[in-house]
Amino acid sequence: MEKTITTNQLSLILIIFTVALKLSVLPAITCDFAGNNAYVVSFVSLAIDFLLTFVIVIIMQKIPQKNFFDLIKETLSKPVAIFLYLILFFYFFLKLLIALLELQDYYIVALFEQLNPFFFIIALMLLLLFLFNKGFRTIGRLIEVCFWPLALGILFTLLYPIKNIDLVNLLPLFEDGLYPAYNGFARTSFAYGDYMVLLILMGKVNFSKKSTKKIMLYFASILYFIFSFYVIFVGAFGSTSVNKSLAIGELPLHNPNPSTFGRLEWLTIIMWTAILIIQTVIIGKCCCECFKQIFKLSDNKTPSIVLVVALTVVYASLYLKLESIIKIATSNVFAIITCVLHLLFFILLVISYFIYMSKQNKTKYAKQKGGGTDGEYNKKIIAQ
Amino acid sequence: MQKNINKNINYLKSQLGNSKELIVKEILCGKTKCAIVYMLGLCDTEILSKLVINPLMQIKGKISNLKSLTMNTITLSEATEETDNKEIISNILKGKAILLVDNLKECLILSVDKFKERSISEPPTSTILKGPRSGFVENLKTNLSSLRKILATPKLRTISLKVGKHTDTLISIVYIDNIADQSIVDNVKKKIENINIDGIIDSYYVSKFLEEHPNSMFKQIGSSEKPDIVASKLLEGRIAIIVDGSPIVLTVPFIYVEDLQSGDDYYSNSARASIVRWIRIFSIFITILTPAIYIAIVLHHYKAIPLKFLITIVNTTQGLPLTPFAEILFILLLFEILYEASLRMPKYLGLALSIVGALILGDTAVKAGLISPPAVMIVAISGLTIYCIPDQAPQLYILRMLFTFAGAMLGFFGITALMIFVISYLCDFDSYGSAYFAPLAPFVENDLKDSLYKTDIINIKTRPKSILNNRKNLIRQRKSNNGKNNHN
């Protein structure tokens, strides 16, 4: 049986998974589509994510032993489960690719680094291979150890530009009607839907008392941080925010005392690099889990090797081509596909859950009706 | 053993290679022929003659059994009957004397062994300002008694095992019955029983067999030279392994924070202890990261440092024949050589060596334009901080080298990636059911009191949950009805 993760680890995985993709290229993209309504768009998207995550966490807690694949297999059918996991695999693979390209772009832009692509790709892929081979328990523990230094890095990113915020840049809202905001919401949907990671983590969490409250509290805090980040980003850069292609790389440049202390933000850059690496690990691990379920594998080695090889080939061919991938991800067709996928998986989970529960109740009822052999039923009768 | 005493004596002589050190003292006790067999130099002959031979000579009748001898004649406190040949030979070699009696198959093992033993002193690796100073010695019995002196509880259990084909080394597994987890005791016992080796010279030999990841360079078994520290670990639910001939006692399960704790922390102000703990934590990072960050900055990210500092570095590194990476490697190597030489050299030469190392080699190399002052300073800081956690020094040396390579090859990215690799590698470790990075990962809030910071002992009411111990007996102190603390 696979080792389970704690609710604390689940919360932190969710935080890291949520935070990174939204704060690198996404703020500029959102501003491109929605103008200064970008922070409203982020608020709506985050609120939807929060509500859906809340429902999924409750379902996870109700059936802690069931994973998503088994649930779909039992309620809908095995082919449907395999098909859904195939979709999930490609979904996570694309996200993984974006995350990797963001990581490399961020590092190069933030530190003006001329990286040797060969060393960079080899080192990164070896690290990913090692971590994909480990279970979610190891990744959860890794995040637990690193979380507070990383959280400080995240916090400093917000604090650097705080003096430069001009609240005038935030208004007026919906100057050109609701369409830009709607367009921004749809086109940036690829970066949201963080609850998808929960589908992979279903059945792997050791829930304790007040788990839901704790998870949602952590999640709400990070969503609040992301929203604040968007407010600060739009407030600090105003109409030029469209040109700030890597938000986490641009905001720390507002360090008020660069000449006295040097570029202190390099510490923040290291933290963000770590966050982006860990995020790619989580997404990649989700890919591996999908692969394992589709091909009914029990070990981590095969999916890890296959994924890393595939990733190396695709990644090397797309080296420094983040823009072209982002263009695809924000295209009209892709926006519709991701919106549909996010909703579809959520609805399927809820439906499967209710079917599963009704089946369970029926079985329980049938057992009770049969009576005699089941000691529990007799005890219940006596208690009544 | 046979009934004929001469055959038994011949058997023992032949088994021990007719060694000249084997002494066979034949005596006539009344009408029965007896023999005392022992190894020369390993026995206290004075006690032997006073408490064994003299009383035996007083016997006038016939000896029919050994029990009457131990009850009425021999005044030695420890004398046990034995029939097994292997045990008898082993005991002779361990310094015991054997009493053979004619017409009896059994013999008596007389504990008259006397080895010259180092006196109990403060161990050099765990010196403290306040608190108990006694350390373990090379004798298992003395070490056990040191522990029993502190833990005067009937629940203290010991399991004795013998390991080593030629050394027959005695190993004791020590634990507190209702506090330690029985499955770990069984696991440790099984692992020690399965050791099939020609000899055990030190506890380090045993520790390699107890490790769950034997090929890893990271420390997985706790060790201490002080009875007070081992006693406190036993009280937390750990298991101690004492090896005869070694002053280092092993403990399992081992978690990383144990090396951040020091004996001093428990006998001094808790606020001060907390600060010192953070200094130790920072020391780890300073040790492994300082050379790596310096190299990364100089080679890849020179824009990340303040302009004035950058000018200083540029001025001092101008015209050096070595690249910054080769320069750091050279100084690290020089440092290692000096360290190794100072360890092996006689003490009176140590001072001279440090003068040669620090003043002549360092200063001359800088003046000769071989190395730069910032690089010397970086390695010196790193070399100094490594000894804040002496138990982790071997791992930190290797990590420092690895991080320096990563910094040189890939700058900050390499350092970050390697850090993630090392942490996740260690996160995957479990030491006898306890997570290596507990109580940080998995997070155990209650145990932070004695890990990232140190609180006063009155606030530590339960045993740590970070290690696998008896979960039914976690309470360490509770309040009695009259308000005073009452130990469980």
Coordinates of C-alpha atoms in Angstrom, one line a residue, chain A residues 13 16 23 35-36 39 47 88 141 184 198 206 228 252 268 279 282 294 328:
Chain A
I13 CA 1.4 20.9 -2.0
I16 CA 3.0 25.6 -4.2
L23 CA 2.7 34.8 -10.8
G35 CA -6.4 45.8 -18.9
N36 CA -6.5 47.1 -15.4
Y39 CA -7.0 41.8 -10.6
A47 CA -13.0 32.5 -6.0
L88 CA -5.4 14.4 -17.4
R141 CA 8.0 16.4 3.2
G184 CA -9.2 37.6 -19.7
L198 CA -6.5 17.0 -5.8
N206 CA -4.4 10.7 5.8
S228 CA -2.8 41.0 -3.5
P252 CA 11.7 42.7 -6.9
T268 CA 14.1 36.1 -3.6
Q279 CA 6.0 23.1 -8.8
I282 CA 4.3 18.2 -8.4
I294 CA -3.4 4.0 -17.5
I328 CA -1.3 28.2 -27.9

